[in-house]
Short mmCIF file of C-alpha atoms in Angstrom, two decimals:
data_model
loop_
_atom_site.label_atom_id
_atom_site.label_comp_id
_atom_site.label_asym_id
_atom_site.label_seq_id
_atom_site.Cartn_x
_atom_site.Cartn_y
_atom_site.Cartn_z
CA UNK A 20 -10.87 8.82 46.05
CA UNK A 21 -10.16 5.08 45.75
CA UNK A 22 -13.50 4.59 44.01
CA UNK A 23 -12.56 7.17 41.33
CA UNK A 24 -9.26 5.37 40.68
CA UNK A 25 -11.04 2.03 40.29
CA UNK A 26 -13.68 3.51 37.97
CA UNK A 27 -10.98 5.26 35.94
CA UNK A 28 -8.98 2.04 35.63
CA UNK A 29 -12.07 0.10 34.53
CA UNK A 30 -12.86 2.74 31.91
CA UNK A 31 -9.29 2.64 30.64
CA UNK A 32 -9.40 -1.18 30.36
CA UNK A 33 -12.75 -0.97 28.53
CA UNK A 34 -11.43 1.55 26.02
CA UNK A 35 -8.28 -0.53 25.44
CA UNK A 36 -10.37 -3.65 24.87
CA UNK A 37 -12.69 -1.86 22.44
CA UNK A 38 -9.66 -0.51 20.54
CA UNK A 39 -8.21 -4.02 20.39
CA UNK A 40 -11.43 -5.38 18.91
CA UNK A 41 -11.54 -2.61 16.28
CA UNK A 42 -7.89 -3.18 15.42
CA UNK A 43 -8.42 -6.91 15.06
CA UNK A 44 -11.11 -6.43 12.38
CA UNK A 45 -9.02 -4.15 10.15
CA UNK A 46 -8.14 -5.63 7.72
CA UNK A 47 -11.08 -8.02 7.48
CA UNK A 48 -10.86 -11.82 7.29
CA UNK A 49 -9.98 -11.58 3.54
CA UNK A 50 -7.11 -9.08 4.18
CA UNK A 51 -9.18 -6.26 2.67
CA UNK A 52 -8.93 -2.79 4.17
CA UNK A 53 -12.14 -0.78 3.79
CA UNK A 54 -12.08 2.97 3.60
CA UNK A 55 -14.02 6.06 2.62
CA UNK A 56 -12.74 8.94 0.47
CA UNK A 57 -14.19 12.37 1.16
CA UNK A 58 -15.46 13.61 -2.22
CA UNK A 59 -14.66 17.27 -1.43
CA UNK A 60 -11.24 17.00 0.25
CA UNK A 61 -9.91 13.62 -0.89
CA UNK A 62 -9.11 12.63 2.70
CA UNK A 63 -9.24 8.91 3.43
CA UNK A 64 -10.84 7.29 6.47
CA UNK A 65 -10.36 3.60 7.32
CA UNK A 66 -13.49 1.87 8.58
CA UNK A 67 -14.68 -1.46 9.93
CA UNK A 68 -17.72 -2.18 7.71
CA UNK A 69 -19.25 -4.26 10.51
CA UNK A 70 -19.57 -1.15 12.68
CA UNK A 71 -19.27 1.82 10.30
CA UNK A 72 -20.05 2.88 6.74
CA UNK A 73 -19.21 5.68 4.32
CA UNK A 74 -21.11 8.92 4.69
CA UNK A 75 -23.14 10.42 1.84
CA UNK A 76 -20.26 12.85 1.20
CA UNK A 77 -17.80 9.93 0.79
CA UNK A 78 -17.06 7.23 -1.78
CA UNK A 79 -16.05 3.71 -0.71
CA UNK A 80 -12.48 2.62 -1.43
CA UNK A 81 -11.17 -0.88 -0.66
CA UNK A 82 -7.63 -2.22 -0.97
CA UNK A 83 -5.58 -5.21 0.15
CA UNK A 84 -1.97 -6.22 0.68
CA UNK A 85 -1.57 -6.88 -3.04
CA UNK A 86 -2.29 -3.22 -3.77
CA UNK A 87 -5.11 -0.92 -4.73
CA UNK A 88 -7.82 -2.64 -6.78
CA UNK A 89 -10.56 -1.03 -8.85
CA UNK A 90 -12.58 -3.54 -10.86
CA UNK A 91 -10.10 -5.54 -12.90
CA UNK A 92 -7.16 -3.12 -12.36
CA UNK A 93 -4.61 -3.60 -9.55
CA UNK A 94 -1.56 -1.51 -8.69
CA UNK A 95 1.20 -3.68 -7.25
CA UNK A 96 4.41 -2.33 -5.74
CA UNK A 97 7.74 -3.46 -4.37
CA UNK A 98 10.46 -1.62 -2.51
CA UNK A 99 13.72 -2.26 -0.80
CA UNK A 100 17.00 -0.67 0.17
CA UNK A 101 19.81 -0.74 -2.34
CA UNK A 102 22.11 -3.65 -1.64
CA UNK A 103 25.01 -1.85 -3.35
CA UNK A 104 25.55 1.32 -5.31
CA UNK A 105 23.36 -0.13 -8.09
CA UNK A 106 20.26 -2.32 -7.85
CA UNK A 107 17.64 -3.59 -10.24
CA UNK A 108 14.10 -3.70 -8.91
CA UNK A 109 11.14 -5.38 -10.57
CA UNK A 110 7.46 -5.86 -9.80
CA UNK A 111 5.44 -8.42 -11.76
CA UNK A 112 1.74 -8.85 -12.37
CA UNK A 113 0.09 -12.11 -11.34
CA UNK A 114 -0.52 -14.89 -13.86
CA UNK A 115 -3.29 -13.89 -16.26
CA UNK A 116 -2.73 -10.15 -15.79
CA UNK A 117 -1.20 -7.72 -18.30
CA UNK A 118 1.07 -4.81 -17.33
CA UNK A 119 -0.38 -1.59 -18.75
CA UNK A 120 1.99 0.85 -17.06
CA UNK A 121 4.32 1.31 -14.15
CA UNK A 122 7.41 3.02 -12.94
CA UNK A 123 10.57 2.96 -10.88
CA UNK A 124 11.86 5.59 -8.52
CA UNK A 125 14.50 6.04 -5.88
CA UNK A 126 13.99 7.67 -2.52
CA UNK A 127 17.06 9.43 -1.10
CA UNK A 128 17.74 9.93 2.61
CA UNK A 129 20.69 10.46 4.94
CA UNK A 130 22.78 11.92 2.11
CA UNK A 131 21.99 9.28 -0.51
CA UNK A 132 21.34 10.44 -4.06
CA UNK A 133 19.03 8.19 -6.10
CA UNK A 134 19.32 8.16 -9.89
CA UNK A 135 16.98 6.00 -12.01
CA UNK A 136 18.79 4.75 -15.12
CA UNK A 137 16.19 2.33 -16.53
CA UNK A 138 12.41 2.41 -16.26
CA UNK A 139 10.81 -0.07 -18.67
CA UNK A 140 8.08 -2.70 -19.05
CA UNK A 141 9.16 -6.32 -18.79
CA UNK A 142 8.00 -9.16 -21.05
CA UNK A 143 7.65 -12.86 -20.28
CA UNK A 144 9.16 -13.93 -23.58
CA UNK A 145 9.45 -13.04 -27.26
CA UNK A 146 6.24 -11.65 -28.78
CA UNK A 147 4.47 -11.69 -25.40
CA UNK A 148 2.46 -9.03 -23.62
CA UNK A 149 4.13 -7.03 -20.84
CA UNK A 150 3.86 -8.77 -17.46
CA UNK A 151 5.84 -6.46 -15.17
CA UNK A 152 7.88 -3.29 -14.74
CA UNK A 153 11.56 -2.98 -13.91
CA UNK A 154 14.30 -0.44 -13.56
CA UNK A 155 17.72 0.24 -12.22
CA UNK A 156 18.48 2.67 -9.40
CA UNK A 157 21.94 4.04 -8.64
CA UNK A 158 23.10 5.60 -5.39
CA UNK A 159 25.71 8.25 -6.16
CA UNK A 160 25.75 9.69 -2.64
CA UNK A 161 27.26 8.56 0.64
CA UNK A 162 23.92 7.92 2.37
CA UNK A 163 21.01 5.52 1.94
CA UNK A 164 18.62 5.01 -0.98
CA UNK A 165 15.39 3.03 -1.22
CA UNK A 166 14.30 1.65 -4.61
CA UNK A 167 10.58 1.48 -5.47
CA UNK A 168 8.85 -0.21 -8.42
CA UNK A 169 5.16 -0.35 -9.24
CA UNK A 170 3.11 -1.87 -12.01
CA UNK A 171 -0.50 -1.34 -13.12
CA UNK A 172 -1.98 -4.77 -13.86
CA UNK A 173 -5.21 -5.48 -15.74
CA UNK A 174 -7.03 -8.77 -15.76
CA UNK A 175 -8.73 -9.00 -19.19
#
């Protein structure tokens, strides 16, 4: 009986260590998360490319903390709770990128009621190209509201 307990404990430690190693390599050293998208169902699976790869029925999909990137297009987002009954939220592209689209939304919970009153591109100066997206979110309820902004950035 004691031998079974020892073997079980060793197996449990081995599994925990293996899980810790897998966790430590996702994201990779460049903060990139590698995944695979099932072409039939659209389900995503996160992988460690050092030990796994996409199946023939899947397409690779990589993203990082800056947002989802596909070629020279990156989606960047920002979110935060409303600090009062009205907050402005903005998400900018990085230097050298152009904002080609975006949006602002409010997420209501615990009785909060989010209302978006502005949802517009932002410009760096007169006669410039758009470099971000901004909006205003109101909370007209007694509960909490989270504001979210996103921008689609293209590097020409």
